[in-house]
DNA sequence: TCGATCCTGTAG
DNA sequence: CTACAGGATCGA
């Protein structure tokens, strides 16, 4: 499921547990064994997002750090006893509610770690937030000038920009009319500026769509879904030129 | 900087 | 049955 927009929607919806106190936690399968004793009794201070990472700040200097990877989901339920079968972590709150990390593929990760160390680690591993003031055209161009990667690989590299994944990287390149295999270094400043604004516009729109979809799943949300111009549209006609969209492998993943 | 790998589910 | 899935990490 999740790239930046979906993770943002998860965070916003999860904010109803801010202020709640954790009673206990249960982990299943290979989830972190030290997690329960590190978070039991702590209060949830606030919920933040960094790239695709979800940060549940506790009052103890620890953070409940979650990454959904490919197939994870994180949400609260009114009664922690009524958890789904695919739950990997159940955080039981004092008020009876529960926070569920669900993932049938078991790729998602949740850990309780020192906030300071986590922030240092994320600062090292992640580039600027694309929806923040930090993400300027100048900074983006400077980063691109120093990289020799194909454009699509560059955009998916979390150290360059935080939060883009396979879908929105392809969509942004398409909107900016940049071939995914072109080396990012050789692209003109004007076109990089176009790519920069495409990234911001697409992510903003996708956040809106994701929030609607998470808030009220159904036909209305379906109608408001972010329209994907190229992703998963192999063989279908391009909305601009009418020719069939092609799929190529890049680094073992599909690019459209 | 690359492919292989972690898992399970689903589409073809 | 195989191929592939919105991700990231590890070792070569």
mmCIF file with all atom_site columns, C-alpha atoms in Angstrom, chain A residues 42-151:
data_model
loop_
_atom_site.group_PDB
_atom_site.id
_atom_site.type_symbol
_atom_site.label_atom_id
_atom_site.label_alt_id
_atom_site.label_comp_id
_atom_site.label_asym_id
_atom_site.label_entity_id
_atom_site.label_seq_id
_atom_site.pdbx_PDB_ins_code
_atom_site.Cartn_x
_atom_site.Cartn_y
_atom_site.Cartn_z
_atom_site.occupancy
_atom_site.B_iso_or_equiv
_atom_site.pdbx_formal_charge
_atom_site.auth_seq_id
_atom_site.auth_comp_id
_atom_site.auth_asym_id
_atom_site.auth_atom_id
_atom_site.pdbx_PDB_model_num
ATOM 1   C CA . UNK A 1 42  ? 4.089   5.027   28.538  1.00 0.00 ? 42  UNK A CA 1
ATOM 2   C CA . UNK A 1 43  ? 1.895   7.797   27.214  1.00 0.00 ? 43  UNK A CA 1
ATOM 3   C CA . UNK A 1 44  ? 1.611   8.533   23.495  1.00 0.00 ? 44  UNK A CA 1
ATOM 4   C CA . UNK A 1 45  ? 2.788   12.074  23.078  1.00 0.00 ? 45  UNK A CA 1
ATOM 5   C CA . UNK A 1 46  ? 2.248   12.636  19.367  1.00 0.00 ? 46  UNK A CA 1
ATOM 6   C CA . UNK A 1 47  ? 2.443   10.997  15.970  1.00 0.00 ? 47  UNK A CA 1
ATOM 7   C CA . UNK A 1 48  ? 4.789   12.190  13.255  1.00 0.00 ? 48  UNK A CA 1
ATOM 8   C CA . UNK A 1 49  ? 5.774   11.092  9.782   1.00 0.00 ? 49  UNK A CA 1
ATOM 9   C CA . UNK A 1 50  ? 9.213   11.205  8.165   1.00 0.00 ? 50  UNK A CA 1
ATOM 10  C CA . UNK A 1 51  ? 9.264   9.953   4.584   1.00 0.00 ? 51  UNK A CA 1
ATOM 11  C CA . UNK A 1 52  ? 7.467   6.620   4.758   1.00 0.00 ? 52  UNK A CA 1
ATOM 12  C CA . UNK A 1 53  ? 8.318   6.179   8.433   1.00 0.00 ? 53  UNK A CA 1
ATOM 13  C CA . UNK A 1 54  ? 5.704   6.512   11.165  1.00 0.00 ? 54  UNK A CA 1
ATOM 14  C CA . UNK A 1 55  ? 6.967   7.879   14.459  1.00 0.00 ? 55  UNK A CA 1
ATOM 15  C CA . UNK A 1 56  ? 4.828   7.427   17.560  1.00 0.00 ? 56  UNK A CA 1
ATOM 16  C CA . UNK A 1 57  ? 6.532   9.638   20.113  1.00 0.00 ? 57  UNK A CA 1
ATOM 17  C CA . UNK A 1 58  ? 6.243   8.444   23.697  1.00 0.00 ? 58  UNK A CA 1
ATOM 18  C CA . UNK A 1 59  ? 6.752   10.428  26.900  1.00 0.00 ? 59  UNK A CA 1
ATOM 19  C CA . UNK A 1 60  ? 9.835   8.406   27.805  1.00 0.00 ? 60  UNK A CA 1
ATOM 20  C CA . UNK A 1 61  ? 12.343  9.539   25.216  1.00 0.00 ? 61  UNK A CA 1
ATOM 21  C CA . UNK A 1 62  ? 11.450  6.479   23.196  1.00 0.00 ? 62  UNK A CA 1
ATOM 22  C CA . UNK A 1 63  ? 9.677   6.314   19.861  1.00 0.00 ? 63  UNK A CA 1
ATOM 23  C CA . UNK A 1 64  ? 7.537   3.523   18.515  1.00 0.00 ? 64  UNK A CA 1
ATOM 24  C CA . UNK A 1 65  ? 8.962   3.430   15.014  1.00 0.00 ? 65  UNK A CA 1
ATOM 25  C CA . UNK A 1 66  ? 6.947   1.737   12.269  1.00 0.00 ? 66  UNK A CA 1
ATOM 26  C CA . UNK A 1 67  ? 7.643   1.079   8.625   1.00 0.00 ? 67  UNK A CA 1
ATOM 27  C CA . UNK A 1 68  ? 4.843   -0.514  6.614   1.00 0.00 ? 68  UNK A CA 1
ATOM 28  C CA . UNK A 1 69  ? 7.053   -1.636  3.715   1.00 0.00 ? 69  UNK A CA 1
ATOM 29  C CA . UNK A 1 70  ? 4.972   -3.183  0.929   1.00 0.00 ? 70  UNK A CA 1
ATOM 30  C CA . UNK A 1 71  ? 1.882   -4.516  2.581   1.00 0.00 ? 71  UNK A CA 1
ATOM 31  C CA . UNK A 1 72  ? 1.592   -3.274  6.139   1.00 0.00 ? 72  UNK A CA 1
ATOM 32  C CA . UNK A 1 73  ? -1.172  -1.246  7.695   1.00 0.00 ? 73  UNK A CA 1
ATOM 33  C CA . UNK A 1 74  ? -1.427  0.597   11.002  1.00 0.00 ? 74  UNK A CA 1
ATOM 34  C CA . UNK A 1 75  ? -4.657  1.750   12.587  1.00 0.00 ? 75  UNK A CA 1
ATOM 35  C CA . UNK A 1 76  ? -6.562  1.973   15.828  1.00 0.00 ? 76  UNK A CA 1
ATOM 36  C CA . UNK A 1 77  ? -9.553  -0.129  16.810  1.00 0.00 ? 77  UNK A CA 1
ATOM 37  C CA . UNK A 1 78  ? -12.160 0.563   19.535  1.00 0.00 ? 78  UNK A CA 1
ATOM 38  C CA . UNK A 1 79  ? -11.506 -2.733  21.329  1.00 0.00 ? 79  UNK A CA 1
ATOM 39  C CA . UNK A 1 80  ? -8.067  -4.335  21.301  1.00 0.00 ? 80  UNK A CA 1
ATOM 40  C CA . UNK A 1 81  ? -9.562  -7.761  21.901  1.00 0.00 ? 81  UNK A CA 1
ATOM 41  C CA . UNK A 1 82  ? -11.202 -7.723  18.473  1.00 0.00 ? 82  UNK A CA 1
ATOM 42  C CA . UNK A 1 83  ? -7.981  -7.815  16.486  1.00 0.00 ? 83  UNK A CA 1
ATOM 43  C CA . UNK A 1 84  ? -7.608  -9.255  12.979  1.00 0.00 ? 84  UNK A CA 1
ATOM 44  C CA . UNK A 1 85  ? -5.837  -12.532 12.280  1.00 0.00 ? 85  UNK A CA 1
ATOM 45  C CA . UNK A 1 86  ? -2.965  -10.881 10.418  1.00 0.00 ? 86  UNK A CA 1
ATOM 46  C CA . UNK A 1 87  ? -2.060  -8.629  13.375  1.00 0.00 ? 87  UNK A CA 1
ATOM 47  C CA . UNK A 1 88  ? 1.677   -8.662  14.055  1.00 0.00 ? 88  UNK A CA 1
ATOM 48  C CA . UNK A 1 89  ? 1.689   -6.176  16.893  1.00 0.00 ? 89  UNK A CA 1
ATOM 49  C CA . UNK A 1 90  ? -1.199  -5.232  19.169  1.00 0.00 ? 90  UNK A CA 1
ATOM 50  C CA . UNK A 1 91  ? -0.693  -2.196  21.380  1.00 0.00 ? 91  UNK A CA 1
ATOM 51  C CA . UNK A 1 92  ? -3.297  -2.213  24.134  1.00 0.00 ? 92  UNK A CA 1
ATOM 52  C CA . UNK A 1 93  ? -4.305  1.186   25.429  1.00 0.00 ? 93  UNK A CA 1
ATOM 53  C CA . UNK A 1 94  ? -5.598  1.905   28.942  1.00 0.00 ? 94  UNK A CA 1
ATOM 54  C CA . UNK A 1 95  ? -8.925  3.070   27.548  1.00 0.00 ? 95  UNK A CA 1
ATOM 55  C CA . UNK A 1 96  ? -9.492  -0.297  25.880  1.00 0.00 ? 96  UNK A CA 1
ATOM 56  C CA . UNK A 1 97  ? -8.629  0.754   22.368  1.00 0.00 ? 97  UNK A CA 1
ATOM 57  C CA . UNK A 1 98  ? -5.865  -0.893  20.411  1.00 0.00 ? 98  UNK A CA 1
ATOM 58  C CA . UNK A 1 99  ? -3.285  0.012   17.807  1.00 0.00 ? 99  UNK A CA 1
ATOM 59  C CA . UNK A 1 100 ? -2.854  -2.737  15.252  1.00 0.00 ? 100 UNK A CA 1
ATOM 60  C CA . UNK A 1 101 ? 0.098   -3.364  12.988  1.00 0.00 ? 101 UNK A CA 1
ATOM 61  C CA . UNK A 1 102 ? -1.316  -5.669  10.366  1.00 0.00 ? 102 UNK A CA 1
ATOM 62  C CA . UNK A 1 103 ? 0.672   -7.351  7.602   1.00 0.00 ? 103 UNK A CA 1
ATOM 63  C CA . UNK A 1 104 ? 0.014   -10.752 6.131   1.00 0.00 ? 104 UNK A CA 1
ATOM 64  C CA . UNK A 1 105 ? 3.334   -10.605 4.339   1.00 0.00 ? 105 UNK A CA 1
ATOM 65  C CA . UNK A 1 106 ? 5.293   -9.904  7.516   1.00 0.00 ? 106 UNK A CA 1
ATOM 66  C CA . UNK A 1 107 ? 7.566   -7.363  5.866   1.00 0.00 ? 107 UNK A CA 1
ATOM 67  C CA . UNK A 1 108 ? 6.462   -4.432  8.020   1.00 0.00 ? 108 UNK A CA 1
ATOM 68  C CA . UNK A 1 109 ? 8.629   -3.444  10.976  1.00 0.00 ? 109 UNK A CA 1
ATOM 69  C CA . UNK A 1 110 ? 7.879   -1.948  14.365  1.00 0.00 ? 110 UNK A CA 1
ATOM 70  C CA . UNK A 1 111 ? 10.472  -1.201  17.006  1.00 0.00 ? 111 UNK A CA 1
ATOM 71  C CA . UNK A 1 112 ? 10.758  0.880   20.161  1.00 0.00 ? 112 UNK A CA 1
ATOM 72  C CA . UNK A 1 113 ? 13.991  2.855   20.139  1.00 0.00 ? 113 UNK A CA 1
ATOM 73  C CA . UNK A 1 114 ? 15.607  5.924   21.611  1.00 0.00 ? 114 UNK A CA 1
ATOM 74  C CA . UNK A 1 115 ? 14.096  8.980   19.905  1.00 0.00 ? 115 UNK A CA 1
ATOM 75  C CA . UNK A 1 116 ? 17.441  10.690  19.683  1.00 0.00 ? 116 UNK A CA 1
ATOM 76  C CA . UNK A 1 117 ? 19.182  7.767   18.026  1.00 0.00 ? 117 UNK A CA 1
ATOM 77  C CA . UNK A 1 118 ? 16.270  7.191   15.686  1.00 0.00 ? 118 UNK A CA 1
ATOM 78  C CA . UNK A 1 119 ? 16.214  10.812  14.568  1.00 0.00 ? 119 UNK A CA 1
ATOM 79  C CA . UNK A 1 120 ? 19.938  10.708  13.889  1.00 0.00 ? 120 UNK A CA 1
ATOM 80  C CA . UNK A 1 121 ? 19.538  7.535   11.885  1.00 0.00 ? 121 UNK A CA 1
ATOM 81  C CA . UNK A 1 122 ? 16.659  8.904   9.825   1.00 0.00 ? 122 UNK A CA 1
ATOM 82  C CA . UNK A 1 123 ? 18.484  12.178  9.228   1.00 0.00 ? 123 UNK A CA 1
ATOM 83  C CA . UNK A 1 124 ? 21.325  10.139  7.774   1.00 0.00 ? 124 UNK A CA 1
ATOM 84  C CA . UNK A 1 125 ? 19.151  7.856   5.671   1.00 0.00 ? 125 UNK A CA 1
ATOM 85  C CA . UNK A 1 126 ? 16.521  10.254  4.348   1.00 0.00 ? 126 UNK A CA 1
ATOM 86  C CA . UNK A 1 127 ? 16.585  13.247  2.051   1.00 0.00 ? 127 UNK A CA 1
ATOM 87  C CA . UNK A 1 128 ? 14.307  16.285  2.418   1.00 0.00 ? 128 UNK A CA 1
ATOM 88  C CA . UNK A 1 129 ? 10.571  16.012  2.966   1.00 0.00 ? 129 UNK A CA 1
ATOM 89  C CA . UNK A 1 130 ? 9.084   16.785  -0.453  1.00 0.00 ? 130 UNK A CA 1
ATOM 90  C CA . UNK A 1 131 ? 6.114   18.639  1.059   1.00 0.00 ? 131 UNK A CA 1
ATOM 91  C CA . UNK A 1 132 ? 8.228   20.853  3.311   1.00 0.00 ? 132 UNK A CA 1
ATOM 92  C CA . UNK A 1 133 ? 9.961   24.179  2.764   1.00 0.00 ? 133 UNK A CA 1
ATOM 93  C CA . UNK A 1 134 ? 13.250  22.291  2.753   1.00 0.00 ? 134 UNK A CA 1
ATOM 94  C CA . UNK A 1 135 ? 12.459  20.821  -0.634  1.00 0.00 ? 135 UNK A CA 1
ATOM 95  C CA . UNK A 1 136 ? 13.531  23.680  -2.862  1.00 0.00 ? 136 UNK A CA 1
ATOM 96  C CA . UNK A 1 137 ? 14.269  23.640  -6.579  1.00 0.00 ? 137 UNK A CA 1
ATOM 97  C CA . UNK A 1 138 ? 17.855  24.660  -5.875  1.00 0.00 ? 138 UNK A CA 1
ATOM 98  C CA . UNK A 1 139 ? 18.430  21.844  -3.414  1.00 0.00 ? 139 UNK A CA 1
ATOM 99  C CA . UNK A 1 140 ? 16.790  19.357  -5.747  1.00 0.00 ? 140 UNK A CA 1
ATOM 100 C CA . UNK A 1 141 ? 18.871  20.441  -8.732  1.00 0.00 ? 141 UNK A CA 1
ATOM 101 C CA . UNK A 1 142 ? 22.058  20.349  -6.664  1.00 0.00 ? 142 UNK A CA 1
ATOM 102 C CA . UNK A 1 143 ? 21.318  16.783  -5.585  1.00 0.00 ? 143 UNK A CA 1
ATOM 103 C CA . UNK A 1 144 ? 20.538  15.763  -9.150  1.00 0.00 ? 144 UNK A CA 1
ATOM 104 C CA . UNK A 1 145 ? 23.786  17.264  -10.426 1.00 0.00 ? 145 UNK A CA 1
ATOM 105 C CA . UNK A 1 146 ? 25.746  14.999  -8.111  1.00 0.00 ? 146 UNK A CA 1
ATOM 106 C CA . UNK A 1 147 ? 23.956  11.761  -9.033  1.00 0.00 ? 147 UNK A CA 1
ATOM 107 C CA . UNK A 1 148 ? 24.554  9.425   -11.936 1.00 0.00 ? 148 UNK A CA 1
ATOM 108 C CA . UNK A 1 149 ? 21.468  7.279   -11.466 1.00 0.00 ? 149 UNK A CA 1
ATOM 109 C CA . UNK A 1 150 ? 18.677  6.824   -13.986 1.00 0.00 ? 150 UNK A CA 1
ATOM 110 C CA . UNK A 1 151 ? 15.880  9.291   -13.163 1.00 0.00 ? 151 UNK A CA 1
#
